[in-house]
Tab-separated table of C-alpha atoms in Angstrom:
chain	number	residue	atom	x	y	z
A	216	MET	CA	-79.672	-45.882	128.680
A	217	ILE	CA	-81.488	-48.612	130.622
A	218	ILE	CA	-81.277	-52.312	129.687
A	219	VAL	CA	-84.114	-54.550	130.885
A	220	PRO	CA	-83.869	-58.342	130.329
A	221	LEU	CA	-87.336	-59.656	129.479
A	222	GLY	CA	-86.428	-63.303	128.881
A	223	VAL	CA	-83.237	-65.223	129.654
A	224	ALA	CA	-84.170	-68.812	128.742
A	225	SER	CA	-82.608	-70.863	125.986
A	226	ALA	CA	-84.762	-72.880	123.527
A	227	THR	CA	-87.666	-73.491	125.900
A	228	PRO	CA	-89.254	-71.507	128.740
A	229	THR	CA	-89.203	-72.764	132.301
A	230	ALA	CA	-91.375	-72.004	135.321
A	231	THR	CA	-89.230	-68.958	136.130
A	232	ARG	CA	-87.587	-68.023	132.797
A	233	HIS	CA	-89.085	-66.679	129.591
A	234	LEU	CA	-87.814	-66.809	126.017
A	235	ALA	CA	-85.113	-64.483	124.724
A	236	SER	CA	-85.822	-60.767	124.629
A	237	VAL	CA	-84.094	-57.579	125.814
A	238	ALA	CA	-85.467	-54.032	125.930
A	239	VAL	CA	-83.235	-50.958	125.728
A	240	TRP	CA	-84.773	-47.708	126.966
A	241	ARG	CA	-83.299	-44.411	125.784
A	242	GLU	CA	-84.841	-40.973	126.208
A	243	GLY	CA	-88.375	-42.405	126.285
A	244	SER	CA	-87.916	-44.715	123.268
A	245	ILE	CA	-87.650	-48.511	123.454
A	246	PHE	CA	-85.576	-50.793	121.232
A	247	LEU	CA	-86.206	-54.555	121.358
A	248	PHE	CA	-83.519	-57.124	120.676
A	249	ASP	CA	-85.228	-60.433	119.885
A	250	CYS	CA	-88.901	-60.980	120.550
A	251	GLY	CA	-89.530	-64.369	122.098
A	252	GLU	CA	-92.874	-65.675	123.242
A	253	ASN	CA	-94.535	-63.518	125.933
A	254	THR	CA	-92.343	-60.476	125.258
A	255	GLN	CA	-95.194	-57.977	125.311
A	256	MET	CA	-96.487	-59.340	128.625
A	257	ARG	CA	-93.031	-59.035	130.157
A	258	MET	CA	-92.843	-55.428	128.981
A	259	LEU	CA	-96.044	-54.631	130.853
A	260	GLN	CA	-94.752	-56.398	133.938
A	261	GLY	CA	-91.469	-54.514	133.607
A	262	GLY	CA	-93.239	-51.142	133.596
A	263	MET	CA	-92.659	-50.265	129.914
A	264	LYS	CA	-95.176	-49.099	127.320
A	265	ARG	CA	-95.373	-51.076	124.090
A	266	SER	CA	-96.357	-47.932	122.201
A	267	LYS	CA	-92.818	-46.563	122.779
A	268	ILE	CA	-91.142	-49.274	120.682
A	269	GLU	CA	-89.259	-47.754	117.739
A	270	CYS	CA	-87.219	-50.679	116.450
A	271	ILE	CA	-87.187	-54.487	116.782
A	272	CYS	CA	-83.950	-56.339	115.973
A	273	ILE	CA	-84.167	-60.119	115.461
A	274	SER	CA	-80.915	-62.086	115.700
A	275	HIS	CA	-81.944	-65.239	113.791
A	276	PHE	CA	-84.842	-67.520	112.984
A	277	ASP	CA	-84.774	-69.985	115.835
A	278	THR	CA	-88.358	-69.999	117.070
A	279	ASP	CA	-87.525	-68.954	120.621
A	280	HIS	CA	-86.125	-65.642	119.320
A	281	TYR	CA	-89.060	-64.365	117.231
A	282	SER	CA	-92.188	-66.271	118.325
A	283	GLY	CA	-93.691	-63.217	120.055
A	284	LEU	CA	-93.395	-60.853	117.104
A	285	ILE	CA	-96.788	-61.347	115.424
A	286	GLY	CA	-98.689	-61.014	118.684
A	287	LEU	CA	-96.860	-57.781	119.475
A	288	LEU	CA	-97.582	-56.312	116.031
A	289	SER	CA	-101.247	-57.200	116.445
A	290	THR	CA	-101.379	-55.485	119.829
A	291	LEU	CA	-99.860	-52.314	118.366
A	292	GLN	CA	-102.595	-52.407	115.724
A	293	LEU	CA	-105.293	-52.643	118.414
A	294	GLN	CA	-103.683	-49.692	120.207
A	295	ARG	CA	-104.137	-47.636	117.000
A	296	ARG	CA	-100.468	-46.977	116.531
A	297	ASP	CA	-99.693	-44.567	113.707
A	298	GLN	CA	-95.927	-44.016	113.902
A	299	LYS	CA	-93.404	-45.998	111.877
A	300	LEU	CA	-91.927	-49.230	113.248
A	301	THR	CA	-88.562	-50.544	112.039
A	302	ILE	CA	-87.889	-54.304	111.988
A	303	ALA	CA	-84.301	-55.437	111.350
A	304	ALA	CA	-83.662	-59.152	110.843
A	305	PRO	CA	-82.116	-61.690	108.457
A	306	LYS	CA	-83.669	-61.852	105.010
A	307	GLY	CA	-87.127	-63.434	105.023
A	308	ILE	CA	-88.615	-61.422	107.878
A	309	LYS	CA	-90.819	-59.349	105.561
A	310	GLU	CA	-92.302	-62.441	103.920
A	311	TYR	CA	-92.915	-64.040	107.330
A	312	VAL	CA	-94.657	-61.009	108.836
A	313	GLU	CA	-96.782	-60.177	105.809
A	314	PHE	CA	-97.963	-63.774	105.434
A	315	ASN	CA	-99.041	-64.021	109.083
A	316	ILE	CA	-100.693	-60.600	109.080
A	317	GLU	CA	-102.632	-61.463	105.929
A	318	PHE	CA	-103.513	-64.927	107.249
A	319	ALA	CA	-104.934	-63.365	110.432
A	320	GLY	CA	-106.864	-60.749	108.455
A	321	ILE	CA	-105.103	-57.836	110.144
A	322	ASP	CA	-104.847	-54.497	108.355
A	323	LEU	CA	-101.952	-52.659	109.971
A	324	ASN	CA	-102.682	-48.958	110.275
A	325	TYR	CA	-99.034	-48.015	110.878
A	326	PRO	CA	-96.079	-48.234	108.480
A	327	VAL	CA	-93.476	-50.977	108.933
A	328	GLU	CA	-89.984	-50.510	107.527
A	329	TYR	CA	-88.098	-53.781	106.987
A	330	VAL	CA	-84.310	-53.906	107.052
A	331	GLU	CA	-83.409	-57.365	105.736
A	332	ILE	CA	-79.854	-58.569	106.268
A	333	GLU	CA	-78.464	-60.974	103.689
A	334	GLU	CA	-75.902	-63.678	104.361
A	335	GLY	CA	-72.320	-62.889	103.449
A	336	PHE	CA	-72.373	-59.293	104.697
A	337	GLU	CA	-69.556	-57.983	106.896
A	338	HIS	CA	-70.984	-54.937	108.618
A	339	GLU	CA	-74.150	-52.877	108.293
A	340	ARG	CA	-75.935	-50.055	110.088
A	341	VAL	CA	-79.553	-51.156	110.256
A	342	LEU	CA	-80.629	-47.894	111.893
A	343	ASP	CA	-78.823	-44.558	111.752
A	344	GLU	CA	-80.248	-41.507	113.501
A	345	ASP	CA	-78.797	-38.148	114.516
A	346	GLU	CA	-77.966	-39.210	118.071
A	347	TYR	CA	-77.478	-42.990	117.808
A	348	TYR	CA	-77.160	-45.947	115.473
A	349	ILE	CA	-77.549	-49.750	115.522
A	350	GLU	CA	-74.985	-51.849	113.699
A	351	ALA	CA	-75.070	-55.562	112.878
A	352	ARG	CA	-72.369	-58.162	112.277
A	353	PRO	CA	-72.631	-61.878	111.423
A	354	LEU	CA	-71.950	-64.486	114.113
A	355	ASN	CA	-71.143	-68.217	114.057
A	356	HIS	CA	-74.236	-70.333	114.762
A	357	SER	CA	-75.728	-73.446	113.193
A	358	LYS	CA	-77.797	-71.082	111.015
A	359	PHE	CA	-77.388	-67.471	109.865
A	360	CYS	CA	-77.295	-65.339	113.017
A	361	VAL	CA	-76.623	-61.642	113.631
A	362	GLY	CA	-75.293	-59.726	116.633
A	363	TYR	CA	-76.159	-56.093	117.330
A	364	ARG	CA	-74.588	-53.036	118.907
A	365	PHE	CA	-76.571	-49.977	120.025
A	366	GLN	CA	-74.250	-46.972	120.045
A	367	GLU	CA	-74.960	-43.390	121.063
A	368	LYS	CA	-72.990	-40.923	118.985
A	369	ASP	CA	-70.468	-38.704	120.742
A	370	LYS	CA	-72.091	-35.949	122.743
A	371	PRO	CA	-70.812	-32.367	122.529
A	372	GLY	CA	-68.583	-31.169	125.320
A	373	LYS	CA	-69.695	-28.854	128.102
A	374	VAL	CA	-69.755	-25.112	127.540
A	375	ASP	CA	-67.635	-22.964	129.849
A	376	ALA	CA	-70.296	-20.359	130.695
A	377	GLU	CA	-67.987	-17.954	132.527
A	378	LYS	CA	-65.452	-17.915	129.722
A	379	ALA	CA	-68.249	-17.418	127.172
A	380	LYS	CA	-69.563	-14.360	129.039
A	381	GLU	CA	-66.075	-12.871	129.235
A	382	GLN	CA	-65.798	-13.095	125.440
A	383	GLY	CA	-69.221	-11.510	124.880
A	384	ILE	CA	-71.523	-14.514	124.396
A	385	SER	CA	-74.984	-13.726	125.778
A	386	GLU	CA	-77.714	-15.156	123.546
A	387	ASP	CA	-79.041	-18.728	123.408
A	388	TRP	CA	-78.455	-19.171	119.683
A	389	GLN	CA	-74.790	-18.315	120.191
A	390	TYR	CA	-74.421	-21.022	122.844
A	391	LYS	CA	-76.106	-23.560	120.531
A	392	GLU	CA	-73.797	-22.680	117.653
A	393	LEU	CA	-70.722	-23.016	119.846
A	394	LYS	CA	-71.937	-26.349	121.224
A	395	ALA	CA	-72.533	-27.580	117.687
A	396	GLY	CA	-68.866	-26.844	116.898
A	397	ASN	CA	-69.435	-23.639	114.925
A	398	ASP	CA	-67.590	-20.371	115.543
A	399	VAL	CA	-69.674	-17.273	116.386
A	400	GLU	CA	-69.086	-13.742	115.093
A	401	LEU	CA	-70.089	-10.908	117.466
A	402	ASP	CA	-71.526	-7.518	116.450
A	403	ASP	CA	-68.113	-5.858	116.728
A	404	GLY	CA	-66.583	-8.406	114.334
A	405	THR	CA	-64.871	-10.479	117.020
A	406	ILE	CA	-64.914	-14.214	116.291
A	407	VAL	CA	-65.375	-16.548	119.251
A	408	LYS	CA	-64.008	-19.973	118.439
A	409	SER	CA	-65.907	-23.034	119.548
A	410	HIS	CA	-62.890	-25.020	120.737
A	411	ASP	CA	-62.018	-22.199	123.168
A	412	ILE	CA	-65.430	-22.373	124.880
A	413	VAL	CA	-66.565	-25.974	124.485
A	414	GLY	CA	-64.766	-28.937	126.054
A	415	HIS	CA	-63.881	-32.227	124.403
A	416	PRO	CA	-66.742	-34.392	123.081
A	417	ARG	CA	-68.073	-37.016	125.484
A	418	PRO	CA	-68.395	-40.603	124.222
A	419	GLY	CA	-71.947	-41.935	124.122
A	420	ASP	CA	-73.172	-45.031	125.934
A	421	SER	CA	-73.150	-48.378	124.129
A	422	PHE	CA	-74.747	-51.821	124.439
A	423	ALA	CA	-73.957	-55.062	122.597
A	424	TYR	CA	-76.295	-58.045	122.247
A	425	ILE	CA	-74.615	-61.321	121.286
A	426	THR	CA	-76.503	-64.597	121.387
A	427	ASP	CA	-76.506	-68.058	119.806
A	428	THR	CA	-72.933	-68.189	118.583
A	429	LYS	CA	-69.600	-69.840	119.117
A	430	TYR	CA	-66.627	-67.612	119.823
A	431	HIS	CA	-66.193	-65.252	116.877
A	432	PRO	CA	-64.024	-62.150	116.225
A	433	ASN	CA	-67.181	-60.202	115.323
A	434	SER	CA	-68.404	-60.711	118.883
A	435	VAL	CA	-65.329	-58.826	120.069
A	436	LYS	CA	-65.857	-56.060	117.502
A	437	LEU	CA	-69.479	-55.596	118.547
A	438	GLY	CA	-68.588	-55.491	122.231
A	439	MET	CA	-65.478	-53.308	121.952
A	440	ASN	CA	-65.397	-50.724	124.788
A	441	THR	CA	-69.119	-51.053	125.472
A	442	ASN	CA	-70.786	-50.010	128.695
A	443	VAL	CA	-72.782	-53.260	128.796
A	444	LEU	CA	-72.081	-56.484	126.884
A	445	MET	CA	-74.915	-59.001	127.075
A	446	HIS	CA	-73.550	-62.360	125.945
A	447	GLU	CA	-75.097	-65.795	125.936
A	448	ALA	CA	-73.833	-68.432	128.369
A	449	THR	CA	-75.948	-71.423	127.418
A	450	PHE	CA	-73.621	-74.057	128.867
A	451	SER	CA	-70.941	-74.470	131.479
A	452	ASP	CA	-67.384	-75.337	130.546
A	453	SER	CA	-68.022	-79.009	131.345
A	454	LEU	CA	-70.359	-79.092	128.303
A	455	SER	CA	-68.042	-77.259	125.919
A	456	ASP	CA	-68.334	-80.135	123.435
A	457	LYS	CA	-72.111	-79.724	123.317
A	458	ALA	CA	-71.727	-75.967	122.926
A	459	GLU	CA	-69.434	-76.548	119.948
A	460	GLU	CA	-71.888	-79.051	118.460
A	461	THR	CA	-74.958	-76.804	118.773
A	462	GLY	CA	-73.268	-73.498	117.940
A	463	HIS	CA	-73.487	-71.909	121.380
A	464	SER	CA	-71.127	-70.362	123.926
A	465	THR	CA	-70.084	-71.360	127.406
A	466	ALA	CA	-69.634	-68.969	130.310
A	467	LYS	CA	-65.873	-69.148	129.674
A	468	ASP	CA	-66.428	-68.088	126.048
A	469	ALA	CA	-68.445	-65.090	127.189
A	470	ALA	CA	-65.672	-64.064	129.585
A	471	ARG	CA	-63.101	-64.419	126.797
A	472	VAL	CA	-65.083	-62.053	124.553
A	473	ALA	CA	-65.482	-59.582	127.426
A	474	ASN	CA	-61.737	-59.576	128.096
A	475	GLU	CA	-60.785	-59.043	124.473
A	476	ALA	CA	-63.474	-56.396	123.947
A	477	LYS	CA	-62.542	-54.547	127.157
A	478	THR	CA	-66.169	-53.999	128.059
A	479	LYS	CA	-67.121	-52.321	131.321
A	480	LEU	CA	-69.747	-54.896	132.332
A	481	LEU	CA	-70.500	-58.441	131.164
A	482	VAL	CA	-74.067	-59.710	131.611
A	483	LEU	CA	-74.749	-63.420	131.055
A	484	THR	CA	-78.038	-64.580	129.517
A	485	HIS	CA	-79.657	-67.404	127.460
A	486	PHE	CA	-79.362	-70.177	130.047
A	487	SER	CA	-80.091	-73.816	129.276
A	488	ALA	CA	-83.004	-75.287	131.224
A	489	ARG	CA	-80.670	-77.914	132.675
A	490	TYR	CA	-79.211	-75.282	135.026
A	491	THR	CA	-81.599	-74.723	137.880
A	492	ASN	CA	-78.971	-72.439	139.410
A	493	GLN	CA	-77.446	-70.104	136.827
A	494	TYR	CA	-74.944	-68.798	139.372
A	495	VAL	CA	-72.765	-71.802	138.554
A	496	LEU	CA	-72.257	-70.155	135.167
A	497	LEU	CA	-71.622	-66.822	136.862
A	498	ARG	CA	-68.848	-68.352	138.978
A	499	GLU	CA	-67.133	-69.755	135.896
A	500	ALA	CA	-67.263	-66.436	134.037
A	501	ARG	CA	-66.030	-64.444	137.034
A	502	ASP	CA	-62.940	-66.609	137.219
A	503	ASP	CA	-61.817	-64.959	133.964
A	504	PHE	CA	-63.606	-61.580	133.894
A	505	PHE	CA	-64.937	-59.136	136.459
A	506	PRO	CA	-67.386	-57.443	136.782
A	507	THR	CA	-69.828	-60.071	135.519
A	508	TRP	CA	-73.548	-60.156	136.294
A	509	VAL	CA	-76.351	-62.603	135.645
A	510	ALA	CA	-79.268	-61.195	133.652
A	511	THR	CA	-82.295	-61.213	135.939
A	512	GLU	CA	-85.660	-60.800	134.254
A	513	LEU	CA	-87.269	-57.374	134.803
A	514	ARG	CA	-84.288	-56.096	136.800
A	515	PRO	CA	-83.014	-52.919	135.053
A	516	ILE	CA	-79.328	-52.371	134.286
A	517	PHE	CA	-78.369	-48.684	134.324
A	518	THR	CA	-75.542	-46.979	132.451
A	519	ASP	CA	-76.083	-43.815	134.533
A	520	PRO	CA	-77.631	-44.927	137.845
A	521	ALA	CA	-77.552	-41.436	139.384
A	522	HIS	CA	-80.041	-40.096	136.828
A	523	GLU	CA	-81.837	-43.253	135.624
A	524	LYS	CA	-82.986	-44.949	138.816
A	525	GLY	CA	-86.740	-44.763	139.272
A	526	ILE	CA	-87.540	-44.149	135.593
A	527	ILE	CA	-88.506	-47.796	135.021
A	528	GLN	CA	-90.094	-49.590	137.945
A	529	PRO	CA	-90.971	-53.292	137.464
A	530	LYS	CA	-94.457	-54.234	138.568
A	531	VAL	CA	-93.885	-57.982	138.955
A	532	TYR	CA	-91.025	-59.994	140.468
A	533	LEU	CA	-90.705	-63.727	140.014
A	534	LYS	CA	-89.376	-65.763	142.925
A	535	GLU	CA	-87.707	-68.994	142.009
A	536	ILE	CA	-89.050	-71.950	143.943
A	537	ASN	CA	-86.212	-74.244	144.966
A	538	ASN	CA	-87.173	-76.990	147.392
A	539	GLY	CA	-90.082	-74.925	148.657
A	540	GLY	CA	-87.845	-71.933	149.332
A	541	GLY	CA	-90.084	-69.570	147.402
A	542	ASN	CA	-92.870	-69.733	149.973
A	543	LYS	CA	-90.860	-69.165	153.113
A	544	ASN	CA	-93.075	-66.354	154.307
A	545	ASN	CA	-96.217	-68.373	153.750
A	546	ASN	CA	-94.723	-71.344	155.544
A	547	LYS	CA	-93.722	-69.137	158.453
A	548	ASN	CA	-97.199	-67.659	158.689
A	549	ARG	CA	-98.764	-71.076	158.524
A	550	SER	CA	-96.468	-72.411	161.236
A	551	LYS	CA	-97.260	-69.389	163.397
A	552	GLY	CA	-100.953	-69.905	162.874
A	553	LYS	CA	-100.682	-73.560	163.771
A	554	SER	CA	-98.697	-72.845	166.918
A	555	ARG	CA	-101.194	-70.219	168.009
A	556	SER	CA	-104.177	-72.446	167.365
A	557	SER	CA	-102.529	-75.380	169.097
A	558	GLY	CA	-101.685	-73.135	172.020
A	559	LYS	CA	-105.318	-72.148	172.365
A	560	ARG	CA	-106.628	-75.680	172.115
A	561	LYS	CA	-104.096	-77.426	174.331
A	562	LYS	CA	-102.885	-76.122	177.644
A	563	LYS	CA	-99.545	-77.074	179.079
A	564	LYS	CA	-99.732	-79.775	181.707
A	565	ARG	CA	-98.245	-79.029	185.086
A	566	PHE	CA	-96.321	-81.750	186.890
A	567	ARG	CA	-95.395	-81.858	190.562
A	568	LYS	CA	-91.728	-82.195	191.374
A	569	ARG	CA	-90.712	-85.543	192.739
A	570	LYS	CA	-89.464	-85.669	196.267
A	571	SER	CA	-86.012	-87.185	196.444
A	572	SER	CA	-83.246	-87.468	198.996
A	573	LYS	CA	-80.277	-85.085	199.020
A	574	SER	CA	-77.801	-87.810	198.130
A	575	SER	CA	-79.690	-88.926	195.079
A	576	SER	CA	-80.055	-85.354	193.912
A	577	ARG	CA	-76.299	-84.732	194.343
A	578	SER	CA	-75.408	-87.865	192.416
A	579	ARG	CA	-77.775	-86.919	189.634
A	580	SER	CA	-76.334	-83.440	189.390
A	581	LYS	CA	-72.776	-84.825	189.236
A	582	SER	CA	-73.687	-87.349	186.558
A	583	SER	CA	-75.506	-84.731	184.551
A	584	SER	CA	-72.531	-82.344	184.745
A	585	ASN	CA	-70.172	-85.124	183.668
A	586	SER	CA	-72.445	-86.039	180.766
A	587	LYS	CA	-72.645	-82.389	179.686
A	588	LYS	CA	-68.869	-82.068	179.711
A	589	SER	CA	-68.443	-85.250	177.689
A	590	SER	CA	-71.079	-84.166	175.189
A	591	ARG	CA	-69.380	-80.776	174.809
A	592	LYS	CA	-66.041	-82.480	174.165
A	593	SER	CA	-67.552	-84.811	171.603
A	594	ARG	CA	-69.329	-81.935	169.864
A	595	SER	CA	-66.170	-79.855	169.726
A	596	SER	CA	-64.178	-82.755	168.362
A	597	LYS	CA	-66.853	-83.473	165.741
A	598	SER	CA	-67.048	-79.824	164.699
A	599	SER	CA	-63.287	-79.540	164.419
A	600	SER	CA	-63.073	-82.676	162.319
A	601	ARG	CA	-65.918	-81.448	160.130
A	602	SER	CA	-64.293	-78.053	159.626
A	603	TYR	CA	-60.987	-79.733	158.812
A	604	ASN	CA	-62.651	-81.994	156.252
A	605	ASN	CA	-64.638	-79.108	154.754
A	606	ASN	CA	-61.515	-76.972	154.457
A	607	ASN	CA	-59.696	-79.781	152.706
A	608	GLN	CA	-62.611	-80.367	150.352
A	609	ASN	CA	-63.160	-76.680	149.600
A	610	ASN	CA	-59.503	-75.901	149.128
A	611	GLY	CA	-58.934	-78.940	146.939
A	612	GLY	CA	-55.239	-78.807	147.699
A	613	ASN	CA	-54.386	-75.161	146.949
A	614	ASP	CA	-57.714	-73.901	145.548
A	615	ASP	CA	-59.463	-71.401	147.863
A	616	GLN	CA	-62.797	-71.406	146.028
A	617	ARG	CA	-65.633	-73.753	146.802
A	618	LYS	CA	-66.434	-76.360	144.224
A	619	PRO	CA	-69.875	-75.870	142.623
A	620	LYS	CA	-72.572	-78.344	143.508
A	621	HIS	CA	-73.737	-80.802	140.916
A	622	ILE	CA	-76.687	-79.358	139.027
A	623	THR	CA	-79.567	-81.700	138.373
A	624	PRO	CA	-82.210	-81.179	135.683
A	625	ARG	CA	-85.355	-79.278	136.541
A	626	THR	CA	-87.518	-82.345	136.062
A	627	PRO	CA	-86.691	-85.951	135.169
A	628	PHE	CA	-89.194	-85.937	132.304
A	629	ASP	CA	-87.513	-83.518	129.873
A	630	ASP	CA	-84.824	-84.528	127.411
A	631	PHE	CA	-82.210	-81.856	128.119
A	632	ASP	CA	-79.831	-83.195	125.513
A	633	ARG	CA	-81.950	-81.443	122.887
A	634	PHE	CA	-80.906	-77.936	123.973
């Protein structure tokens, strides 16, 4: 199972973040959780085919979580898709899709199965196949919101081939029956029991997607013993009041859910645009739970890295531009070019050494050596005082961790109090 974040922004996109969407790849099939604006473009950039989508799960009807759905459905129509597509979402999704498709004059040539979730439910499997299922539980947001869990069903244990041969198993169908948990009768009437040949079942991989919610017990149930728990961290703990007001979680809330659910890996997502550096949120979450990662768009997260690396290869990487840091290579090349051109145009001037007496030269050398010594002393004293002050500031008494820098808004023109 491979999890690929397609968008990690909250409410509004930024120059380097797109709206909420996550793709889960399993055995060649793709499952989308939320479908924000520009989802299908991010899939292409992430190296995934849109034709492989089998199911789309929408958490709730905030625009940033479903605004890319109609465009994606239209693209699948243009690609002459013919296989069934399942859409799971709160009640009203069928009316919304059919109205927009009819308004645009699109005649879908592939079947769409709608799984509408009504308010007041406790637990529901929106998709149930032989090898996996997707379950939904209600969350606690300002409007009806649903969290999802993708769970592979337990895999059969490994067959002990040597022991099977000793007991007379030789044909493929016999191995399949034993692996399926059925006993096999040989030609001589001997019965080979499955539990003697096959090991214990292996638990399947699991992924939980929880966004736009305050802390809720259902978040813990969805994330219980998962391989990967992707949880929103819209605000830092300093804005816990705003998180409570808007129905969102802080990084501390995400860590609390991860601890109670005993997940293997916590991945933070859904960052407010006020945080130009989301690693401030990462630091807060890691204080309470480890391992914690930050969801990076188009960077795959593997549940089995030994066998999954290289299957999905992103085609585009976005570099965040912070104080011109994104164009370091270009700046270096430009500076090199300027230095070379200036070197060609201007030649170094050569000056003759002044003739001076031996006494004057000795006095100058002594004065220069004295000045160097004094400057070294002053530098060492300054550096020691600086290091002492920095240690005091960083430690903050007994705290060994550095205090996070104050985060300023991305631009002074946006009203960040809205989200």
